[in-house]
Amino acid sequence: MTGSRTKAPRVAVWKFASCDGCQLTLLDCEDELLALAAEVDLAYFLEAGSARGPGPYDLSLVEGSITTPADARRIRHVRRVSRKLVTIGACATAGGVQALRDLAGVRAFASLVYPRPDHIRALERSAPVSAYVPVDFELRGCPIDKGQLLEVVGAFLAGRRPVVPRHSVCVECKARGNPCVLVARGVACLGPVTRAGCGALCPAFGRGCFGCFGPSESPNAAALNARLRAGGLDDDELARLYRTFNAGVTGGCGDA
Amino acid sequence: MTHRTIRVGGLTRVEGEGGLLVRARGGRVAEVRLEIYEPPRFFEALLRGRSWTEAPDLTARVCGICPVAYQMSACQALESLCGVTVDGPLRDLRLLLYYGEWIESHALHIHLLHAPDFLGYPSGIAMAAGHRAEVERGLALKKAGNELVAAVGGRAVHPVNVRVGGFYRAPGRAELAPVAERLRHALDAALETVAWVSGFDFPDVEHDYRFLALRHPAEYAVLSGEVAVSDGPGLPVRRWPVEEWPGHVAEEQVPYSTALRARLDGRPGYLTGPLARYALNAGRLSPAAARAAAEAGLGPVCRNPYRTIVVRAVETVHACEEALRLLAAYTPPDPPALPVEPRAGVGHGASEAPRGTLYHRYRVDEAGLITEAAIVPPTAQNQARIEDDLRALVEPRLDLPAERLAALCEAAVRNHDPCISCSAHFLDLRVSHE
Ligand code: SF4
Ligand code: SF4
């Protein structure tokens, strides 16, 4: 919002199909927000302000998945006006919870929700941004972690690669000193195959991880699934466990 | 007459995006359409075939600003279906979580989204140039709310600790102590906020709103209660249990919007949210909130939509004071959740999201799988009424330059803090003169 300082990097925040939770995470950086706003020109951020500065932008943060023909056109426009494009959250990175419709078919879904499904224009798939345009970096999570978001924005503004982990939640769980809910209590947990970033939040609250950060690097889902089946999960339960906010990617990760 | 269409950019500082169309004929407004073309996300369909235990985590993703409301309405619907009532210390812990959400959501709307309208800034961040102290105070208040949500729920957006029957783990007293400390400052900040916003210059507008809000015998209803309806000034308040919702509220589809639109007892155009809650429950505000409301000059009922910012500030005081009271009396509930066994049937649940009453209904089979779900968010209920507000605003001002008119309309929409994400992107104002 600095307009006058032409040197400040121009940042834009875009929303597609999503819950707003990931952009809200930016506004939730209460202690850093005004400092950040002094460093960058928040040139386009409809949720936070009426400013609609024209492109090009140095950094675009994109939230939400691509689900309508109009949005498929809009994301190409966003790519054209952005030097760097970073997706934030499971929606933009993996299709989000709304990608569950890919399993059933969008027409079937529309007719369950709307009396006149013919008025609804929606694409067959809820697709990640990378299905349409090249993406410079994908930040995972549903929602994303505040600390990781600041790291990513800071890194791009400094012109370096962001440092975020690719290992699993299990590693964070051990570092935090949580008792393992899977081993100690037989609770179904996707921690072994889920990407770190949340600080092993769910095990810290005594529940199993449900995979909101999506798959970790080279996850051994087959081994985990064998263990979960031995613990009593049937195939339907296993499928539901994987199919939540990252179904768009974990479909290829579980053997369920 | 020539047909004129004017486009003037998007509706900002709301959650989600929409469009606005005004059609005028012979100097009168013929039609106002709030076009919500947020992409549909089909939640009610994707819940089918999921386990009843998954509804709180899945429906939280409808809205990142008020996920707790979704979790609470879902839990209560499923608990009522299973014949379980969560009360006592477990209910208190739920209330605490919910107050946290009210504080963060109201503080966000007041300081970053709404106040800039009154002070002539394009955003809360830009407003910091002239009102740094107030913006910082708002951010601190918001942070206090977020910390409360995180302390009870695990994180500020999409808390992980909520389950049907209660919580996965009850936080210990020591974990909540720092939050209590911050809330004491938040209460002072909230009181200052009431004084600040009540001094804004409000347009002299009043509407004969029909109000709908929950009402609880002892509390300013947040988590639960009966549905109360006031059909207009001077008319008696009607009340009915949440289970009777389907008999009173019906949703219809309008071709120009992906959000469904609710009718109450056959008629569209009623209001839920802060003005409705205040009109139906003001007598149950906490002492400091009641005093703040009186000092702000709100009276027993407020029908001026621009003053929602004052009501939100008063509700923030209430949430801080009540949260402090609950924290002072807190001992961790043990066990952290009641046992709940699924059974086949239909359950209804409603709670007061920061933007208004949020209703959920689930049908579940013997195996505990959801076979049908219905979610009626506040925006679906307020949409027709927002259009009525806009009609009243636009008609005498049809000759204003389009950009000025668009700004006025945006501000009027923002009064109701519509959360467009919950339904289903740029607000374009198109005024067509025919
Ligand atoms: S990834 Fe999750 S938190 Fe982020 S916008 Fe999508 S639904 Fe919301
Ligand atoms: S433990 Fe798993 S489900 Fe829980 S917050 Fe972390 S990544 Fe998400």
XYZ file of C-alpha atoms and ligand atoms in Angstrom:
706
model
C 0.000 0.000 0.000
C 2.979 2.176 -0.359
C 2.454 3.215 -3.950
C 4.866 6.077 -3.683
C 7.902 3.882 -3.075
C 8.399 2.468 -6.509
C 11.223 0.161 -5.341
C 9.094 -1.920 -2.962
C 8.412 -5.415 -4.330
C 4.824 -5.748 -5.482
C 2.904 -8.619 -3.932
C -0.518 -9.870 -5.004
C -2.813 -12.335 -3.257
C -5.348 -14.229 -5.381
C -8.243 -16.404 -4.382
C -9.837 -19.275 -6.275
C -12.090 -22.027 -4.843
C -11.178 -22.124 -1.176
C -12.240 -21.229 2.324
C -10.037 -18.092 2.665
C -8.168 -19.752 5.526
C -4.769 -19.608 3.833
C -4.927 -15.885 2.977
C -6.297 -15.298 6.441
C -3.091 -16.852 7.713
C -1.301 -13.841 6.201
C -3.587 -11.464 8.109
C -3.064 -13.636 11.162
C 0.612 -12.599 11.215
C -0.525 -9.842 13.581
C 2.937 -9.016 14.839
C 4.519 -8.945 11.390
C 1.715 -7.552 9.220
C 2.437 -3.838 9.496
C 6.182 -4.448 9.221
C 5.638 -6.557 6.114
C 3.293 -3.950 4.646
C 6.057 -1.390 5.098
C 8.539 -3.564 3.180
C 6.354 -4.629 0.272
C 3.656 -3.065 -1.810
C 0.564 -5.210 -1.181
C -0.684 -4.193 -4.576
C -3.562 -6.629 -4.933
C -5.250 -8.319 -1.977
C -9.006 -8.120 -2.207
C -9.709 -9.629 1.159
C -7.631 -7.028 2.935
C -8.124 -3.877 0.933
C -9.701 -2.047 -1.929
C -6.367 -1.436 -3.639
C -6.280 -3.051 -7.052
C -2.946 -1.963 -8.352
C -2.239 -3.213 -11.864
C 0.405 -5.828 -12.604
C 2.987 -6.952 -13.130
C 3.639 -8.283 -9.651
C 6.933 -9.556 -8.272
C 5.236 -12.247 -6.208
C 1.772 -13.722 -6.458
C 0.391 -15.871 -3.670
C -2.417 -18.026 -4.966
C -5.021 -19.656 -2.761
C -7.692 -22.028 -3.992
C -8.201 -24.640 -6.659
C -9.312 -24.206 -10.260
C -12.926 -25.316 -10.620
C -14.677 -23.128 -13.195
C -13.969 -22.207 -16.829
C -13.648 -18.533 -15.821
C -11.076 -19.399 -13.162
C -9.114 -21.499 -15.660
C -8.769 -18.293 -17.730
C -8.039 -16.135 -14.686
C -5.154 -18.288 -13.443
C -3.452 -17.919 -16.855
C -3.811 -14.164 -16.494
C -2.324 -14.336 -12.998
C 0.648 -16.292 -14.341
C 1.220 -13.724 -17.115
C 1.322 -10.798 -14.686
C 3.433 -12.528 -12.016
C 7.195 -12.867 -11.911
C 7.012 -15.584 -9.257
C 3.908 -17.589 -8.478
C 3.567 -19.460 -5.203
C 0.546 -21.580 -4.334
C -0.570 -21.521 -0.726
C -2.513 -24.401 0.793
C -3.978 -27.749 -0.087
C -6.619 -26.227 -2.399
C -4.129 -24.493 -4.695
C -1.546 -27.248 -4.379
C -3.671 -30.393 -4.506
C -7.227 -29.419 -5.423
C -8.437 -29.158 -1.826
C -11.404 -30.705 -0.092
C -13.563 -29.781 -3.093
C -11.512 -32.248 -5.200
C -13.500 -35.004 -3.523
C -16.022 -34.368 -6.273
C -13.545 -35.801 -8.774
C -14.405 -39.188 -7.311
C -18.135 -38.835 -7.880
C -18.476 -36.561 -10.874
C -19.385 -32.904 -10.707
C -22.843 -33.313 -12.261
C -23.874 -35.791 -9.608
C -22.680 -33.379 -6.946
C -24.361 -30.321 -8.425
C -27.715 -32.048 -8.557
C -27.434 -32.998 -4.885
C -26.861 -29.395 -3.821
C -28.754 -27.281 -6.343
C -32.357 -27.545 -7.499
C -31.233 -26.214 -10.922
C -27.781 -27.750 -11.467
C -27.903 -26.509 -15.072
C -27.294 -22.970 -13.783
C -24.029 -24.026 -12.202
C -20.911 -23.734 -14.344
C -18.214 -25.928 -12.915
C -15.366 -27.961 -14.356
C -15.320 -31.718 -14.018
C -12.244 -31.566 -11.764
C -11.170 -29.366 -8.906
C -7.567 -29.021 -10.060
C -4.418 -27.699 -8.469
C -2.960 -24.536 -10.002
C -0.033 -26.542 -11.426
C -2.470 -28.374 -13.692
C -2.911 -25.089 -15.607
C 0.266 -23.031 -15.260
C 3.878 -23.447 -14.092
C 4.263 -22.835 -10.376
C 7.478 -21.597 -8.725
C 6.784 -23.028 -5.292
C 4.033 -24.963 -3.547
C 3.356 -24.410 0.142
C 1.313 -27.182 1.665
C -1.184 -27.384 4.474
C -4.891 -27.011 5.097
C -4.384 -24.414 6.305
C -0.757 -23.396 5.727
C 1.490 -22.728 8.699
C 2.134 -19.065 9.525
C 5.855 -19.541 10.132
C 6.289 -21.351 6.816
C 4.366 -18.606 5.007
C 6.659 -15.914 6.394
C 9.675 -18.022 5.402
C 8.382 -18.421 1.858
C 7.523 -14.735 1.383
C 10.841 -13.688 2.930
C 12.800 -16.127 0.772
C 11.192 -14.992 -2.486
C 11.697 -11.361 -1.641
C 15.346 -12.125 -0.909
C 15.626 -14.132 -4.139
C 16.467 -17.476 -2.513
C 14.703 -20.851 -2.268
C 12.473 -21.207 0.813
C 13.579 -23.706 3.411
C 10.651 -25.892 4.389
C 10.879 -29.551 5.386
C 9.982 -32.447 3.102
C 10.216 -35.096 5.788
C 7.245 -36.555 7.626
C 5.159 -35.394 10.586
C 6.632 -38.307 12.524
C 9.976 -36.490 12.686
C 8.318 -33.419 14.195
C 6.375 -35.645 16.542
C 9.591 -37.167 17.898
C 11.234 -33.755 18.152
C 8.284 -32.488 20.143
C 8.396 -35.479 22.478
C 4.828 -36.610 21.760
C 4.090 -40.207 22.659
C 3.313 -41.954 19.353
C -0.480 -42.306 19.159
C -0.155 -45.163 16.646
C 2.260 -47.275 18.669
C 1.111 -46.380 22.175
C -2.640 -46.245 21.642
C -3.372 -47.901 18.313
C -4.876 -44.710 16.899
C -4.899 -44.541 13.095
C -2.359 -41.881 12.129
C -1.065 -40.647 8.753
C 1.948 -38.978 10.371
C 4.465 -41.394 8.809
C 3.425 -40.403 5.268
C 2.399 -36.768 5.811
C 4.650 -33.772 5.218
C 5.909 -31.906 8.275
C 4.989 -28.284 8.848
C 2.329 -28.255 11.552
C 4.646 -29.221 14.400
C 2.877 -32.584 14.832
C -0.207 -30.842 16.077
C -2.705 -33.669 16.086
C -0.599 -36.179 18.018
C 0.073 -33.384 20.516
C -3.677 -33.243 21.027
C -3.937 -37.009 21.310
C -5.392 -37.731 17.891
C -4.052 -39.252 14.714
C -2.811 -37.132 11.831
C -5.373 -36.939 9.017
C -2.917 -35.720 6.433
C -3.786 -32.047 6.035
C -0.265 -31.181 4.787
C -0.346 -33.798 2.045
C 2.261 -36.491 1.328
C 5.824 -36.248 2.536
C 8.743 -36.996 0.253
C 8.891 -40.688 -0.729
C 6.203 -41.905 1.704
C 6.002 -45.637 2.373
C 2.224 -45.862 2.356
C 2.176 -49.615 1.743
C 3.939 -50.290 5.039
C 1.683 -47.900 6.926
C -1.444 -49.335 5.347
C -0.482 -52.864 6.338
C -0.132 -51.683 9.894
C -3.434 -49.767 9.810
C -5.222 -52.806 8.391
C -3.705 -54.987 11.094
C -5.071 -52.435 13.573
C -8.581 -53.075 12.249
C -9.177 -50.497 9.535
C -11.157 -51.833 6.599
C -10.621 -50.660 3.031
C -13.411 -48.083 3.130
C -12.086 -46.553 6.310
C -8.598 -46.481 4.890
C -9.819 -44.804 1.712
C -11.663 -42.136 3.730
C -8.603 -41.539 5.863
C -6.567 -40.629 2.774
C -9.343 -38.807 0.979
C -9.729 -35.514 2.770
C -8.022 -32.257 1.824
C -5.288 -33.648 -0.398
C -7.218 -36.396 -2.152
C -5.979 -34.930 -5.431
C -2.435 -36.071 -4.631
C -2.739 -38.805 -2.026
C -4.787 -40.825 -4.497
C -1.464 -41.887 -5.921
C 0.130 -42.330 -2.525
C -1.982 -44.833 -0.643
C -2.509 -48.304 -2.010
C -6.097 -47.972 -0.772
C -34.207 4.562 -23.522
C -30.650 3.576 -24.153
C -29.357 0.674 -22.169
C -26.299 1.520 -20.124
C -24.018 -0.880 -18.349
C -21.260 0.328 -16.102
C -18.574 -1.877 -14.687
C -16.631 -0.730 -11.655
C -14.269 -3.324 -10.261
C -14.707 -5.843 -7.409
C -16.193 -6.023 -3.921
C -13.305 -6.011 -1.527
C -12.761 -6.598 2.124
C -15.293 -9.375 2.226
C -14.558 -13.034 2.454
C -14.949 -14.326 -1.073
C -16.031 -12.453 -4.140
C -19.280 -11.419 -5.759
C -20.916 -9.072 -8.224
C -23.667 -6.499 -8.062
C -26.192 -5.629 -10.720
C -28.636 -2.750 -10.467
C -31.247 -2.311 -13.170
C -33.107 0.970 -13.266
C -36.160 1.851 -15.296
C -37.507 5.400 -15.485
C -35.479 6.544 -12.498
C -36.656 3.684 -10.274
C -34.744 0.609 -9.304
C -36.304 -2.381 -11.031
C -33.905 -5.007 -9.813
C -30.954 -5.457 -7.503
C -28.891 -8.620 -7.695
C -26.083 -9.536 -5.378
C -24.360 -12.038 -7.620
C -22.291 -14.482 -5.706
C -20.207 -16.254 -8.244
C -17.812 -17.778 -5.872
C -17.117 -21.224 -7.350
C -19.418 -23.800 -5.770
C -17.656 -26.304 -3.548
C -20.475 -28.827 -3.051
C -19.945 -29.562 0.621
C -23.357 -31.076 1.174
C -22.636 -33.576 -1.585
C -19.119 -34.486 -0.529
C -20.283 -35.243 2.996
C -22.406 -38.113 1.722
C -20.805 -41.440 2.482
C -18.414 -39.952 5.014
C -18.373 -41.113 8.619
C -20.362 -39.050 11.129
C -17.118 -38.473 13.037
C -15.608 -36.593 10.080
C -18.189 -33.820 9.805
C -16.440 -31.364 12.174
C -13.085 -31.522 10.301
C -14.643 -31.515 6.833
C -17.176 -28.730 7.351
C -14.570 -26.529 9.068
C -13.167 -26.105 5.530
C -16.295 -24.292 4.408
C -14.908 -21.146 6.019
C -11.435 -20.224 7.231
C -12.773 -17.223 9.139
C -15.305 -19.086 11.242
C -14.336 -22.770 11.246
C -15.334 -23.154 14.906
C -18.932 -22.265 14.057
C -19.000 -25.070 11.492
C -17.464 -27.499 13.929
C -19.899 -26.580 16.691
C -23.061 -26.707 14.585
C -21.927 -30.046 13.140
C -21.091 -31.564 16.520
C -24.345 -30.478 18.066
C -26.402 -31.799 15.155
C -24.716 -35.197 15.421
C -24.922 -35.292 19.196
C -28.633 -34.524 19.161
C -29.072 -37.326 16.661
C -27.291 -39.698 19.043
C -29.216 -38.460 22.081
C -26.200 -36.884 23.758
C -26.077 -33.453 25.360
C -22.702 -31.904 26.044
C -22.978 -29.650 29.059
C -21.105 -28.595 32.210
C -17.355 -28.067 31.941
C -17.187 -29.579 28.447
C -19.742 -27.092 27.192
C -17.796 -24.312 28.924
C -14.675 -25.346 27.028
C -16.635 -25.223 23.758
C -17.880 -21.764 24.677
C -14.313 -20.651 25.321
C -13.246 -21.856 21.891
C -16.214 -20.109 20.314
C -15.564 -16.817 22.136
C -12.030 -16.958 20.743
C -13.453 -17.139 17.240
C -15.853 -14.259 17.900
C -12.995 -12.108 19.144
C -10.655 -12.796 16.186
C -13.390 -12.567 13.572
C -15.000 -9.398 14.959
C -11.622 -7.722 15.513
C -10.646 -8.524 11.911
C -13.876 -7.171 10.486
C -14.001 -4.057 12.665
C -10.408 -2.906 12.246
C -9.200 -4.218 8.912
C -12.381 -4.446 6.856
C -15.080 -2.096 8.141
C -13.548 0.905 9.939
C -11.658 2.037 6.788
C -15.064 2.782 5.219
C -15.853 5.332 7.888
C -12.430 6.920 7.910
C -11.921 7.004 4.154
C -9.115 4.507 3.629
C -8.870 1.721 1.054
C -7.739 -0.829 3.657
C -6.919 -1.393 7.291
C -3.253 -1.535 6.404
C -3.441 1.868 4.687
C -5.439 3.183 7.644
C -2.455 2.433 9.861
C -0.763 5.506 8.367
C -3.227 7.804 10.153
C -4.530 5.523 12.899
C -1.608 3.351 13.820
C -2.587 2.954 17.483
C -6.096 1.799 16.629
C -4.913 -0.661 13.993
C -2.313 -2.066 16.360
C -4.918 -2.362 19.077
C -7.191 -4.216 16.641
C -4.403 -6.590 15.688
C -3.626 -7.263 19.339
C -7.291 -7.979 19.982
C -7.434 -10.306 17.019
C -4.305 -12.034 18.218
C -5.856 -12.616 21.635
C -8.825 -14.303 19.946
C -6.558 -16.427 17.767
C -4.494 -17.472 20.759
C -7.588 -18.557 22.615
C -8.734 -20.625 19.615
C -5.248 -22.121 19.294
C -4.940 -22.876 23.008
C -8.226 -24.783 23.085
C -8.398 -26.003 19.493
C -4.738 -26.497 18.519
C -4.540 -23.825 15.787
C -6.326 -20.629 14.817
C -7.586 -21.773 11.407
C -9.273 -25.182 11.313
C -8.745 -26.299 14.901
C -7.871 -29.990 15.242
C -9.027 -30.643 18.804
C -12.805 -30.742 18.253
C -14.702 -34.007 18.096
C -18.293 -35.112 18.353
C -18.874 -35.433 22.113
C -16.214 -32.910 23.147
C -12.468 -32.688 22.611
C -9.520 -34.981 21.938
C -7.624 -33.462 24.861
C -8.585 -30.857 27.444
C -5.872 -28.216 27.808
C -4.402 -27.910 31.300
C -4.847 -24.775 33.429
C -1.222 -23.809 32.920
C -1.641 -23.919 29.134
C -4.487 -21.435 29.320
C -2.890 -19.058 31.832
C -0.990 -16.945 29.275
C -4.172 -16.613 27.239
C -6.043 -15.305 30.254
C -3.329 -12.728 30.752
C -3.655 -11.545 27.165
C -7.447 -11.503 27.378
C -7.340 -9.070 30.282
C -5.659 -6.581 27.933
C -8.031 -7.599 25.172
C -11.014 -6.646 27.323
C -9.601 -3.141 27.771
C -8.844 -2.963 24.061
C -12.383 -4.062 23.223
C -13.847 -1.365 25.480
C -11.648 1.255 23.784
C -12.793 -0.074 20.433
C -16.453 0.453 21.371
C -15.703 4.048 22.321
C -13.724 4.559 19.097
C -16.247 3.149 16.638
C -19.282 4.645 18.353
C -17.832 8.063 17.525
C -17.868 7.393 13.763
C -20.190 9.374 11.533
C -23.136 7.076 10.757
C -25.591 7.645 7.928
C -29.061 8.196 9.348
C -30.678 5.010 8.058
C -33.034 2.548 9.692
C -34.687 -0.508 8.210
C -37.676 -2.525 9.453
C -35.649 -5.689 9.667
C -37.108 -9.095 10.413
C -34.562 -10.631 12.747
C -33.570 -14.246 13.352
C -31.106 -15.343 16.053
C -30.685 -18.040 18.630
C -31.905 -17.332 22.117
C -30.697 -19.066 25.240
C -32.443 -18.907 28.627
C -29.421 -17.575 30.476
C -26.803 -16.525 27.941
C -26.328 -14.111 25.077
C -26.714 -17.068 22.731
C -23.530 -18.184 21.008
C -23.232 -21.935 21.167
C -26.853 -23.032 21.380
C -30.431 -22.034 22.042
C -33.867 -21.922 20.460
C -34.456 -20.008 17.264
C -36.098 -16.638 17.931
C -37.718 -14.512 15.238
C -38.869 -10.918 15.418
C -41.032 -10.048 12.419
C -40.716 -6.306 12.834
C -40.917 -3.398 15.252
C -43.620 -3.923 17.873
C -44.437 -7.497 16.864
C -44.070 -10.346 19.377
C -41.017 -12.575 19.273
C -41.738 -16.100 18.064
C -39.616 -19.030 19.186
C -39.138 -22.604 18.043
C -36.660 -25.382 18.677
C -33.805 -25.925 16.199
C -35.406 -29.237 15.109
C -38.231 -27.237 13.528
C -35.854 -25.337 11.215
C -36.871 -27.187 8.030
C -40.514 -26.212 8.629
C -39.594 -22.503 8.759
C -36.584 -21.911 6.559
C -36.493 -23.004 2.918
C -33.642 -22.400 0.498
C -34.172 -21.449 -3.111
C -31.790 -21.060 -5.991
C -31.536 -17.856 -7.962
C -29.998 -18.252 -11.393
C -27.409 -15.480 -10.923
C -25.804 -16.776 -7.761
C -24.025 -19.892 -6.551
C -25.252 -19.169 -3.026
C -28.669 -20.511 -2.242
C -31.106 -18.010 -0.795
C -33.225 -18.645 2.282
C -36.842 -17.739 2.901
C -38.236 -17.509 6.397
C -41.835 -18.631 6.747
C -42.419 -18.183 3.053
C -40.799 -14.765 2.615
C -37.220 -13.872 1.651
C -35.525 -10.897 3.182
C -34.695 -11.420 6.844
C -31.544 -10.656 8.771
C -29.336 -12.771 10.982
C -26.076 -11.633 12.595
C -25.058 -8.950 15.101
C -28.137 -6.686 14.749
C -30.469 -9.660 15.118
C -28.606 -11.102 18.074
C -28.517 -7.747 19.793
C -32.222 -7.080 19.195
C -33.215 -10.481 20.568
C -30.671 -10.904 23.363
C -29.359 -7.525 24.538
C -30.664 -8.193 28.061
C -28.228 -11.085 28.395
C -25.009 -9.215 27.658
C -22.235 -9.379 30.232
C -22.078 -6.381 32.602
C -19.221 -4.570 30.849
C -20.765 -5.193 27.431
C -24.168 -3.903 28.586
C -22.537 -0.745 29.967
C -20.540 -0.266 26.782
C -23.699 -0.654 24.680
C -25.504 1.959 26.769
C -22.582 4.374 26.548
C -22.425 3.842 22.806
C -26.096 4.855 22.628
C -27.311 1.634 21.056
C -30.722 1.418 22.795
C -32.575 -1.901 23.152
C -32.761 -2.499 19.381
C -30.518 -1.136 16.660
C -31.906 -1.012 13.112
C -29.142 1.056 11.535
C -27.026 -1.351 9.452
C -23.993 0.960 9.598
C -23.922 0.578 13.363
C -23.236 -3.144 13.114
C -19.639 -2.121 13.741
C -20.675 -0.847 17.183
C -22.659 -3.994 17.921
C -19.696 -6.132 16.871
C -17.467 -4.150 19.217
C -19.948 -4.647 22.068
C -20.099 -8.363 21.308
C -16.300 -8.441 21.423
C -16.391 -6.979 24.937
C -18.932 -9.618 25.869
C -16.793 -12.420 24.434
C -13.663 -11.205 26.290
C -15.463 -10.798 29.602
C -17.236 -14.149 29.384
C -14.068 -15.928 28.283
C -12.237 -14.460 31.286
C -15.011 -15.624 33.596
C -14.844 -19.158 32.170
C -11.055 -19.200 32.341
C -11.078 -18.175 36.000
C -13.355 -21.112 36.822
C -11.642 -23.582 34.507
C -10.687 -27.072 35.526
C -9.943 -29.476 32.682
C -12.999 -31.668 32.004
C -12.201 -35.326 32.539
C -12.767 -37.244 30.324
C -12.368 -34.701 27.521
C -15.289 -36.123 25.556
C -18.575 -37.934 26.225
C -18.971 -41.340 24.645
C -21.201 -41.072 21.565
C -22.564 -44.088 19.715
C -23.936 -43.517 16.235
C -27.473 -44.468 15.390
C -29.650 -44.065 12.344
C -31.689 -40.875 12.201
C -31.670 -37.149 11.552
C -30.002 -34.523 13.751
C -30.212 -30.728 13.737
C -27.737 -28.234 15.168
C -27.337 -24.479 15.122
C -24.956 -21.960 16.630
C -24.196 -18.257 16.246
C -21.322 -17.813 13.813
C -19.889 -14.286 14.007
C -21.973 -13.467 10.888
C -25.192 -15.083 12.101
C -27.062 -18.296 12.728
C -25.474 -21.343 11.129
C -27.707 -24.402 10.802
C -26.622 -27.982 10.020
C -28.698 -31.115 9.490
C -27.402 -34.652 8.953
C -29.053 -37.939 8.183
C -26.938 -40.897 9.281
C -27.401 -44.652 8.715
C -26.852 -47.546 11.163
C -23.190 -47.806 10.171
C -22.648 -44.160 11.088
C -22.276 -42.964 7.507
C -23.794 -39.640 6.482
C -26.485 -40.145 3.866
C -27.685 -36.547 3.632
C -26.409 -33.183 4.809
C -27.820 -29.663 4.764
C -25.917 -26.518 5.734
C -27.589 -23.103 5.860
C -24.906 -20.423 6.338
C -25.612 -16.835 7.381
C -24.886 -15.388 3.932
C -27.610 -17.501 2.316
C -30.028 -16.080 4.848
C -28.925 -12.464 4.569
C -28.535 -12.282 0.797
C -32.078 -11.175 -0.038
C -32.047 -8.643 2.788
C -28.718 -7.200 1.640
C -30.320 -6.698 -1.773
C -33.184 -4.822 -0.068
C -30.670 -2.592 1.760
C -28.977 -1.864 -1.568
C -32.236 -1.036 -3.289
C -33.065 1.519 -0.597
C -29.579 2.980 -0.910
C -29.397 3.165 -4.673
C -32.830 4.421 -5.624
C -32.431 8.024 -4.477
C -28.856 8.115 -5.812
C -29.188 6.765 -9.329
C -27.637 9.902 -10.755
C -24.404 9.584 -8.815
C -21.275 8.755 -10.784
C -20.926 4.986 -11.048
C -17.722 4.814 -9.077
C -19.164 6.739 -6.146
C -22.279 4.587 -6.204
C -20.219 1.404 -6.272
C -18.237 2.557 -3.250
C -21.450 3.261 -1.342
C -22.847 -0.139 -2.270
C -19.702 -1.921 -1.221
C -19.816 -0.190 2.131
C -23.468 -1.163 2.559
C -22.710 -4.786 1.750
C -19.795 -4.738 4.171
C -22.130 -3.748 7.001
C -23.306 -7.317 6.963
C -19.835 -8.823 6.636
C -21.072 -11.396 4.166
C -18.887 -14.426 4.034
C -19.151 -15.377 0.412
C -16.784 -18.316 0.670
C -19.395 -20.125 2.655
C -21.547 -20.358 -0.440
C -19.660 -21.326 -2.899
C -14.807 -13.477 -7.055
C -14.656 -9.589 -8.121
C -17.660 -7.544 -7.182
C -18.514 -5.779 -10.340
C -21.182 -3.155 -10.057
C -23.226 -2.884 -13.179
C -25.912 -0.222 -13.272
C -28.137 -0.507 -16.262
C -30.630 2.230 -17.082
C -33.378 1.100 -19.375
S -6.145 -25.238 1.759
Fe -7.622 -25.535 3.421
S -7.332 -23.738 4.657
Fe -6.396 -23.250 2.697
S -8.029 -22.263 1.522
Fe -8.129 -24.464 1.059
S -9.650 -25.252 2.491
Fe -8.981 -23.303 3.256
S -0.863 -33.749 12.425
Fe -1.487 -34.108 10.314
S -3.649 -33.562 10.202
Fe -2.838 -32.733 12.111
S -2.297 -30.639 11.616
Fe -0.440 -31.890 11.306
S -0.482 -32.495 9.130
Fe -2.531 -31.738 9.662
